[in-house]
Coordinates of C-alpha atoms in Angstrom, one line a residue:
X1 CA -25.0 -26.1 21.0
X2 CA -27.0 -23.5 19.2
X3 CA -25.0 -20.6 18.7
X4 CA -25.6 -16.8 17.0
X5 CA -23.2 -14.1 15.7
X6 CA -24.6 -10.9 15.5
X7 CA -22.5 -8.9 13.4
X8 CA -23.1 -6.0 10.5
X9 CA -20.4 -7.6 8.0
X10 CA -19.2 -10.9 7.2
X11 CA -17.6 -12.2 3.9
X12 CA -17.1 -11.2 1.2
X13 CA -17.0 -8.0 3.4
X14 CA -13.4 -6.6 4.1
X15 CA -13.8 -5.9 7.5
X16 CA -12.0 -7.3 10.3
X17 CA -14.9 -8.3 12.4
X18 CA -16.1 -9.9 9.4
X19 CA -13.6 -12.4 8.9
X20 CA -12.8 -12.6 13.0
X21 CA -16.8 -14.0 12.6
X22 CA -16.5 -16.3 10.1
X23 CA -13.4 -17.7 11.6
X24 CA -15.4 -18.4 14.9
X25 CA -18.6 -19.4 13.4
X26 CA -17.1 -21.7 11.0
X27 CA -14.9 -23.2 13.7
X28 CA -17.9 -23.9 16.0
X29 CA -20.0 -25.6 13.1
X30 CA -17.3 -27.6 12.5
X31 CA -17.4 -28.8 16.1
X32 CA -21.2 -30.0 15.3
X33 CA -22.7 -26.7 16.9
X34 CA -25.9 -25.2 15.2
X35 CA -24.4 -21.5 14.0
X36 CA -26.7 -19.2 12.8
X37 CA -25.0 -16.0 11.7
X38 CA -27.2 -12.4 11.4
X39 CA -25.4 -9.9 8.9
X40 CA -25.8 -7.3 6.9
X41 CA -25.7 -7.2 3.1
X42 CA -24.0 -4.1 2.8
X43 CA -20.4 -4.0 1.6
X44 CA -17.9 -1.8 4.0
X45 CA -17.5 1.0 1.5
X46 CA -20.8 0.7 0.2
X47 CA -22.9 -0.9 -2.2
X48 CA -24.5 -4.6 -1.9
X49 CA -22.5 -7.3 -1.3
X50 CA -22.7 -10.3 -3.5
X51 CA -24.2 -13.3 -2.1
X52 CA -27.4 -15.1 -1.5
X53 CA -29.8 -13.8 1.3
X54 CA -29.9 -17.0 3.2
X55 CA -27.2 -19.9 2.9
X56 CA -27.1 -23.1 4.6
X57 CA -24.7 -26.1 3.7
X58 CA -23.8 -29.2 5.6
X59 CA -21.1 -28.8 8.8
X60 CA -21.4 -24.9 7.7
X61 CA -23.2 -21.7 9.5
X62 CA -26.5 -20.7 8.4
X63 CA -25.7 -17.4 7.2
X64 CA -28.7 -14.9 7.4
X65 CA -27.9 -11.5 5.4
X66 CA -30.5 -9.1 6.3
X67 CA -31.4 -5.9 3.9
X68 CA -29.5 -2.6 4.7
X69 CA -29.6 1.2 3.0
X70 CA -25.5 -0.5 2.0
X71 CA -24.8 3.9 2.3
X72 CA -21.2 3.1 3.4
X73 CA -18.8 5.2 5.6
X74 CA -18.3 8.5 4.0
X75 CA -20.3 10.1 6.1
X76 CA -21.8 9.6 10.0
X77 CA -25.4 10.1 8.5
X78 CA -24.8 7.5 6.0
X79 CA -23.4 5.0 8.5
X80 CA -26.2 5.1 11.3
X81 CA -28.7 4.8 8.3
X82 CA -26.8 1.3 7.7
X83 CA -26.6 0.9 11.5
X84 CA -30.3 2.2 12.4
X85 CA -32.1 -0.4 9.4
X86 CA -29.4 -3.4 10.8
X87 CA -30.6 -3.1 14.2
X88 CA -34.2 -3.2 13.3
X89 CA -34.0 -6.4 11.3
X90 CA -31.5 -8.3 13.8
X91 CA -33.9 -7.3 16.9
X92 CA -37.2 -9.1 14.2
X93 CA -34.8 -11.5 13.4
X94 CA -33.7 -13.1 16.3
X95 CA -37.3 -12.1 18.2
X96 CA -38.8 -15.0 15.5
X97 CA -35.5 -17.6 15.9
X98 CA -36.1 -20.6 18.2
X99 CA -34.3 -20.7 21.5
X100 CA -30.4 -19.9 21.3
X101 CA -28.1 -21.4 23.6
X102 CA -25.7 -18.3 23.2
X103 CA -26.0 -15.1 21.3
X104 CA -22.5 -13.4 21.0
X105 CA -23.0 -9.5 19.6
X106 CA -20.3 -7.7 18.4
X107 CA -19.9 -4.1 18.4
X108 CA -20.7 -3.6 14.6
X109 CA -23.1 -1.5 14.5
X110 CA -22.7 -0.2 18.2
X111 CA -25.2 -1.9 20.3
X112 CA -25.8 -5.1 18.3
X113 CA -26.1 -6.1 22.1
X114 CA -29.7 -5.3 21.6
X115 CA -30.6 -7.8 19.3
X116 CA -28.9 -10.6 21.8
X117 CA -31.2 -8.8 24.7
X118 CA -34.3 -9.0 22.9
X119 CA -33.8 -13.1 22.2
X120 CA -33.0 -13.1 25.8
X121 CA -36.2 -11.9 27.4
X122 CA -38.0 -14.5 25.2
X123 CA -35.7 -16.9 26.3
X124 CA -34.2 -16.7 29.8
X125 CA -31.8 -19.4 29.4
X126 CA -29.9 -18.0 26.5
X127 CA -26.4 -17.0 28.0
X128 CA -25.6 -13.6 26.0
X129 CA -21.8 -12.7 25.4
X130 CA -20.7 -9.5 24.1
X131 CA -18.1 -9.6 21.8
X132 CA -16.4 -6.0 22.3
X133 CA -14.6 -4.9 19.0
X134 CA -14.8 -1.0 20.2
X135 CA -16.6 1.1 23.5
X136 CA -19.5 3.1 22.6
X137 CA -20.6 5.5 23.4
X138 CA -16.7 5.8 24.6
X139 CA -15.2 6.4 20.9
X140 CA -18.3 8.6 19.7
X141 CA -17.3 10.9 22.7
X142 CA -13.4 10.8 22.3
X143 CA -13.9 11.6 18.0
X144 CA -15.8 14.3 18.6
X145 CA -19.3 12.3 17.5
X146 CA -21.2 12.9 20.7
X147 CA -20.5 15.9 23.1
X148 CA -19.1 13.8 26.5
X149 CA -21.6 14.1 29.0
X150 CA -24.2 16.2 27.1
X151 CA -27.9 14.4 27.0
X152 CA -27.1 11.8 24.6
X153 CA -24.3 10.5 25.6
X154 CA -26.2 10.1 29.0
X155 CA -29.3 8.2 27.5
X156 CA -26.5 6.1 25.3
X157 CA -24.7 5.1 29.0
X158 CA -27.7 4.8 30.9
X159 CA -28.7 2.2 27.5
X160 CA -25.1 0.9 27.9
X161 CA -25.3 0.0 31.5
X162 CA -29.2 -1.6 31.4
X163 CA -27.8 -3.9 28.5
X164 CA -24.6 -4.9 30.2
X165 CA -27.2 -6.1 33.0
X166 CA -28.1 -8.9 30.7
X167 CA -24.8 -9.7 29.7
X168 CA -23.3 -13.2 31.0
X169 CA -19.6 -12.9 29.5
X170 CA -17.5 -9.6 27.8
X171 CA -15.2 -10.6 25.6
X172 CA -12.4 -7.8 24.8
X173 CA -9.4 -7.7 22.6
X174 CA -7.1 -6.3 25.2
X175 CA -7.1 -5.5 28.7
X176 CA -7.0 -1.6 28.0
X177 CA -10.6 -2.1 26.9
X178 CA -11.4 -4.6 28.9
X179 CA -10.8 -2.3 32.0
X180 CA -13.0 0.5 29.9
X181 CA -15.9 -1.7 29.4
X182 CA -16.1 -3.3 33.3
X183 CA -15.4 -0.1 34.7
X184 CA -17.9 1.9 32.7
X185 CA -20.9 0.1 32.9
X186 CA -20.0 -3.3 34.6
X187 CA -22.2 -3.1 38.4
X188 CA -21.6 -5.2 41.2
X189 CA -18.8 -7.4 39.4
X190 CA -21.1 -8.9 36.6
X191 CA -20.5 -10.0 33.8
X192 CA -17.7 -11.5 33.8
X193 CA -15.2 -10.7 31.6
X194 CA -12.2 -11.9 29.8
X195 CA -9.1 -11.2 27.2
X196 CA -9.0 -12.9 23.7
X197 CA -6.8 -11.4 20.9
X198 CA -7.8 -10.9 17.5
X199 CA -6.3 -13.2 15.1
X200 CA -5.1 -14.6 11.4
X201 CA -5.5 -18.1 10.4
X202 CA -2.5 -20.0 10.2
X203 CA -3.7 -21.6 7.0
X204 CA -3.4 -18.3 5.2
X205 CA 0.1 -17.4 6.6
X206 CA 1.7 -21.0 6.5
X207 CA 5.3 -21.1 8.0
X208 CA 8.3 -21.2 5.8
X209 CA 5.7 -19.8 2.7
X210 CA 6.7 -16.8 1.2
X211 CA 4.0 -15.0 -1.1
X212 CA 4.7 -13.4 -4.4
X213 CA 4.7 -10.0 -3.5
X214 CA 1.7 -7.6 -4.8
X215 CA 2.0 -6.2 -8.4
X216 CA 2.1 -3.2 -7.2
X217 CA 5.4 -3.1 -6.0
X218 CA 6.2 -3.0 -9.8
X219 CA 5.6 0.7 -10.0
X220 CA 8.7 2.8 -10.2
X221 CA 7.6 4.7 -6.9
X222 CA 8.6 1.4 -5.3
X223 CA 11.0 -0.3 -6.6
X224 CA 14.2 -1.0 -4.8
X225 CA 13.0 1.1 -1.9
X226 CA 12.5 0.3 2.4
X227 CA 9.0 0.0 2.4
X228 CA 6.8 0.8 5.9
X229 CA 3.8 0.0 5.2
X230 CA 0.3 0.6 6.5
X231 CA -2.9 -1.4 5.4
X232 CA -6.7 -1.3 6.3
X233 CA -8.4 1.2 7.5
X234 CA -6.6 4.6 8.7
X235 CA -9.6 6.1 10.5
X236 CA -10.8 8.5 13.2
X237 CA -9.1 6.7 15.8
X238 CA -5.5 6.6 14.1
X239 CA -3.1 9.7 14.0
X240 CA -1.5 11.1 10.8
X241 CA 0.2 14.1 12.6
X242 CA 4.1 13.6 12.5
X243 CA 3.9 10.9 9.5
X244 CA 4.6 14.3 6.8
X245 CA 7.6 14.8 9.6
X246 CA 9.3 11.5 9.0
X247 CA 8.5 10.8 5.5
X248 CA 10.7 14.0 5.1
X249 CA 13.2 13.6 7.5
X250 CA 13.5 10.3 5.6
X251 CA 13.0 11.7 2.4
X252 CA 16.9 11.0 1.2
X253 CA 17.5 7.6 2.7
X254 CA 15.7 5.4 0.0
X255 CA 12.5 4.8 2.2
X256 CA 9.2 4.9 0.7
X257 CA 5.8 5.1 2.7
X258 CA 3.0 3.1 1.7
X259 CA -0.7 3.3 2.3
X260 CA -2.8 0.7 1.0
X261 CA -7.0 1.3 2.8
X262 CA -8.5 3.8 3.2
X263 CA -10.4 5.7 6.1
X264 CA -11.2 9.2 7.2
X265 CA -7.2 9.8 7.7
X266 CA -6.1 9.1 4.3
X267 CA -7.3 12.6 2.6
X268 CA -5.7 14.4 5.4
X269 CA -2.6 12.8 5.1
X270 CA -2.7 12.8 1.8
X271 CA -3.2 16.7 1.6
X272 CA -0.6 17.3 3.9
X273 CA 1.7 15.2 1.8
X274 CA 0.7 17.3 -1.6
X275 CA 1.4 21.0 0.2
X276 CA 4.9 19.8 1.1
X277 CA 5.4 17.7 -2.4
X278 CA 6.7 14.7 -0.5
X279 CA 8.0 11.8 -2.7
X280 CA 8.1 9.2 -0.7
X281 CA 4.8 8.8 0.6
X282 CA 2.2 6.6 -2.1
X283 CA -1.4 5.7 -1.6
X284 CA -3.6 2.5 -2.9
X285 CA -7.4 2.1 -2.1
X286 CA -8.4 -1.4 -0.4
X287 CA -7.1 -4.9 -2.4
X288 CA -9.0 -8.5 -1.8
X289 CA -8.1 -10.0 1.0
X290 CA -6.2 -12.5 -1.5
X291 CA -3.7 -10.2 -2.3
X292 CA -3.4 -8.9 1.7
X293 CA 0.0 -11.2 1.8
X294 CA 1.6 -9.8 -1.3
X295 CA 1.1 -6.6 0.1
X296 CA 2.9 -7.8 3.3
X297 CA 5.5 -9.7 1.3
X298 CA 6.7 -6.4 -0.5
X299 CA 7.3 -4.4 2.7
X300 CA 10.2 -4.4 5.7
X301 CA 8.3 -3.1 8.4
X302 CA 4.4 -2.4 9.1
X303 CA 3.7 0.9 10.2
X304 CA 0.5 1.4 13.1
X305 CA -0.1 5.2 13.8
X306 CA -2.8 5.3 16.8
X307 CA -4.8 8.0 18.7
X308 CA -4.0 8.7 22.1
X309 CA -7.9 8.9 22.2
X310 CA -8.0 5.4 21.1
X311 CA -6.6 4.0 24.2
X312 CA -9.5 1.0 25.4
X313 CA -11.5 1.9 22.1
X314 CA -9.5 0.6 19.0
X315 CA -7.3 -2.2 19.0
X316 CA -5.8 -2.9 15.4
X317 CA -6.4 -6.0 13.8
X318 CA -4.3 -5.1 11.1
X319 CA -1.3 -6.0 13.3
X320 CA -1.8 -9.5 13.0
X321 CA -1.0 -10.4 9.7
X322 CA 1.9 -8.3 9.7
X323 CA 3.0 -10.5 12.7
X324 CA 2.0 -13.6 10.7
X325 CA 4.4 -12.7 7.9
X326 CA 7.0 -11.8 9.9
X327 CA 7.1 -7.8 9.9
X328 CA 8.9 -5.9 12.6
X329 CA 6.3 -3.3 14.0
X330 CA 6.7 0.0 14.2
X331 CA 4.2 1.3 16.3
X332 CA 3.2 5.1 17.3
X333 CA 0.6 5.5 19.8
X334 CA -0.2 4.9 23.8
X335 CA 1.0 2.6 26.0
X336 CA -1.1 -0.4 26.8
X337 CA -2.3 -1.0 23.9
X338 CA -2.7 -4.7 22.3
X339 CA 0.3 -3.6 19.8
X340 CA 2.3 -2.3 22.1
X341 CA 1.5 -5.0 24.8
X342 CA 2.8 -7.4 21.5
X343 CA 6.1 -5.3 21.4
X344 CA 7.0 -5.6 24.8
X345 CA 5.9 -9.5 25.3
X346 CA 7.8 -10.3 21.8
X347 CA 10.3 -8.0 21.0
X348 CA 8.9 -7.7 17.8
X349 CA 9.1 -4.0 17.1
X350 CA 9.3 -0.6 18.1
X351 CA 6.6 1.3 20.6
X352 CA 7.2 4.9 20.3
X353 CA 4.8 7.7 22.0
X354 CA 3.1 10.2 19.3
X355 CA 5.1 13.2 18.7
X356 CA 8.4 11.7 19.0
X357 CA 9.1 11.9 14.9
X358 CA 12.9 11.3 15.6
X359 CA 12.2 8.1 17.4
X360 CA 10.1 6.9 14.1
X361 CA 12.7 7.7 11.9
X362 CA 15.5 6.4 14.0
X363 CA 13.8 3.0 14.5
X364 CA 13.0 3.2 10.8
X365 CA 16.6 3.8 10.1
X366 CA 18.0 0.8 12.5
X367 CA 15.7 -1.9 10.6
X368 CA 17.1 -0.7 7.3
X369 CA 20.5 -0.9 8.0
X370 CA 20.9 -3.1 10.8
X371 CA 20.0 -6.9 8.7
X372 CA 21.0 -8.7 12.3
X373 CA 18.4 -6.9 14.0
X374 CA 15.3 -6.9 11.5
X375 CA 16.0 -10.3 11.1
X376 CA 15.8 -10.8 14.7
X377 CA 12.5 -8.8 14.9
X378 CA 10.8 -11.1 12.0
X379 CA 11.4 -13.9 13.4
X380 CA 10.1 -12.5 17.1
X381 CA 7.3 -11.3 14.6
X382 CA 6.2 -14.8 13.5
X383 CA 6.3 -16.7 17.2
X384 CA 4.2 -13.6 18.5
X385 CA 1.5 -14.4 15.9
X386 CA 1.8 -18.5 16.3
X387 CA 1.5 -18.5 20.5
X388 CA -0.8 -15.3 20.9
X389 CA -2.2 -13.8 17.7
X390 CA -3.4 -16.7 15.2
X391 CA -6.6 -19.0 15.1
X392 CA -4.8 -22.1 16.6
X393 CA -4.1 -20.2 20.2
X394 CA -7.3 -18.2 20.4
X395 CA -10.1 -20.3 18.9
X396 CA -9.6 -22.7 22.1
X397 CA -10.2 -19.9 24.3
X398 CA -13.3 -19.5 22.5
X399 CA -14.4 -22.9 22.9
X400 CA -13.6 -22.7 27.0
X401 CA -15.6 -19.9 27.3
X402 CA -18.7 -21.0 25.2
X403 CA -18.1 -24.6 26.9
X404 CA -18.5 -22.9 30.2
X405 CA -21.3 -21.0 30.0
X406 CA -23.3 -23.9 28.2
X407 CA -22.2 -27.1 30.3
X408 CA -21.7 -30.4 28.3
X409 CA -23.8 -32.5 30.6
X410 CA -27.8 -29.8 30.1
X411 CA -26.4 -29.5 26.6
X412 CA -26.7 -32.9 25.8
X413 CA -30.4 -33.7 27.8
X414 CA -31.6 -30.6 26.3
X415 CA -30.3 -31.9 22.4

């Protein structure tokens, strides 16, 4: 089978959907598919990453890295200049690529989808899945990008809709935004669509391995304390409001908050933080994703803070690792959510509603003193990630799908 990822990063890139894409793509080639990935060379805070333009090796993915502005995140301008210059050289690119038995777009940059299309209407037998990471232009409207139903959001739905026409599968990460993507722009029942998690590889989380935890737990700010921790980004669509409340109401019961990421939260947390010279609150910028286990091994719980907003848009990724090494949840946010769909299918946390800062700190307060329980919660924690939420349960679902739409038995005569 000759199969496509169309996706802004990839590795060395620390994004999620850069790693979620190499898992698939590697896993496919590895199968004996023909994968052909089309990236960006832009690293996700900027700059160039390193790496060769085009790579091909044996049983691997051709790896296509296409020339991009590399402006970052800082700012919207900067990021659709990075988005804008992507889209043009995925649409050339895969308008020139022989015939594709299935093009899967992601949502990095929003409407990657258009790339897929235009490989499509060269060839009509390319099946074209849509690999939704986020809902645009549903999170540009709830973030305040786009005005909701002002002129462009209409011309971005009207573009949403017209794609989704040449779509054969949706892929979503939970059925919150799932329903958002059908419902939205979905006519007459078609595509089809269906639920796949994101996910960790079990080979970097082996059972029964514990990692050295991260040198930074060294620093004084640290040591001997009840970490929560948060990693990865801590963006538009997460909520710092009512962190500063429990940080202080926990500010005498030897708990420490720890940010390691970044993202368009972090300075306003931060700030708020500073004005009420909070001590138990510390920041890091982003570590390799080698050290991402250390950082998990020094913590007791793993703190997610989402948007109401967020609700069918976001679903954090950054939940599975923590499940992976065992970390009781602590999540703040909407119901129906993938995290708090996890919580309630595993028992492996706490799902509290924003604004409820004594139900944080009281959850908080039962993991560090109750051992019984939090050790309860890990292991909860661990089977969540090995049945639902690691490469070994979702990668198969992957291979049904792709199987399905491409049918052993043409594969083979066409081959």
């Amino acid at each position: 089978m000759r199969v496509t990822i169309v996706n802004l990063f990839y590795p060395p890139n620390l994004a999620a959907s850069a790693h979620l894409a190499a898992s698939l793509a590697d896993h496919r080639a590895a199968l004996g598919d023909d994968v052909t990935v089309v990236c960006g060379r832009g690293g996700f805070l900027g700059g160039a990453e390193r790496g060769a333009r085009y790579t091909r090796a044996a049983s691997a993915p051709t790896v296509i890295r296409l020339w991009t502005p590399a402006l970052g995140k800082a700012t919207n301008v900067r990021r659709l200049g990075d988005y804008v210059a992507f889209l043009i050289g995925a649409v050339g690119r895969l308008i020139l690529m022989p015939r594709q038995d299935v093009v899967i777009a992601l949502t990095t940059p929003p409407y990657a989808l258009v790339a897929a299309v235009a490989h499509q209407l060269l060839h009509p037998r390319t099946r074209v899945v849509l690999w939704c990471h986020d809902v645009y232009p549903d999170a540009a409207e709830a973030f305040g990008t786009i005005r909701p139903g002002g002129f462009v959001s209409r011309m971005l739905r009207a573009a949403s809709k017209r794609l989704m026409r040449r779509v054969d599968h949706v892929v979503a990460v939970d059925d919150a935004m799932l329903t958002r993507a059908l419902t939205g722009y979905v006519r007459d029942g078609s595509p089809a669509g269906s639920v796949i998690p994101h996910w960790e590889p079990v080979a970097r989380f082996p059972r029964g391995r514990r990692s050295k935890p991260w040198a930074g737990y060294d620093d004084v700010a640290l040591a001997d304390r009840f970490v929560v921790l948060h990693t990865g980004n801590f963006g538009v669509g997460y909520r710092a409001e009512g962190i500063a409340d429990a940080a202080a109401s926990l500010a005498d019961d030897h708990v420490t908050f720890l940010f390691v990421g970044g993202g368009a939260r972090v300075p306003e947390l931060a700030a708020e933080v500073e004005r009420r010279k909070l001590r138990n609150v510390s920041f890091h910028g982003y570590v390799p994703r080698s050290e991402t286990a250390g950082v998990l091994a020094g913590a007791q719980c793993a703190l997610i803070s989402l948007d109401n907003r967020s609700l069918g848009i976001i679903s954090p990724s950054k939940m599975h690792s923590s499940l992976a090494m065992g970390l009781p949840i602590v999540y703040v946010g909407p119901p129906g959510t993938n995290v708090d769909d996890a919580i309630l299918r595993y028992r492996c946390g706490f799902s509290i509603r924003q604004g409820d800062v004594p139900g944080i700190v009281e959850a908080i307060r039962r993991l560090r003193d109750d051992s019984g329980l939090a050790d309860e919660l890990s292991r909860n924690a661990r089977r969540a990630f090995e049945e639902t939420y690691s490469d070994r349960s979702t990668l198969p679902q992957f291979d049904a799908l792709l199987d399905g739409l491409i049918p052993t038995e043409r594969h083979s005569v066409e081959r």
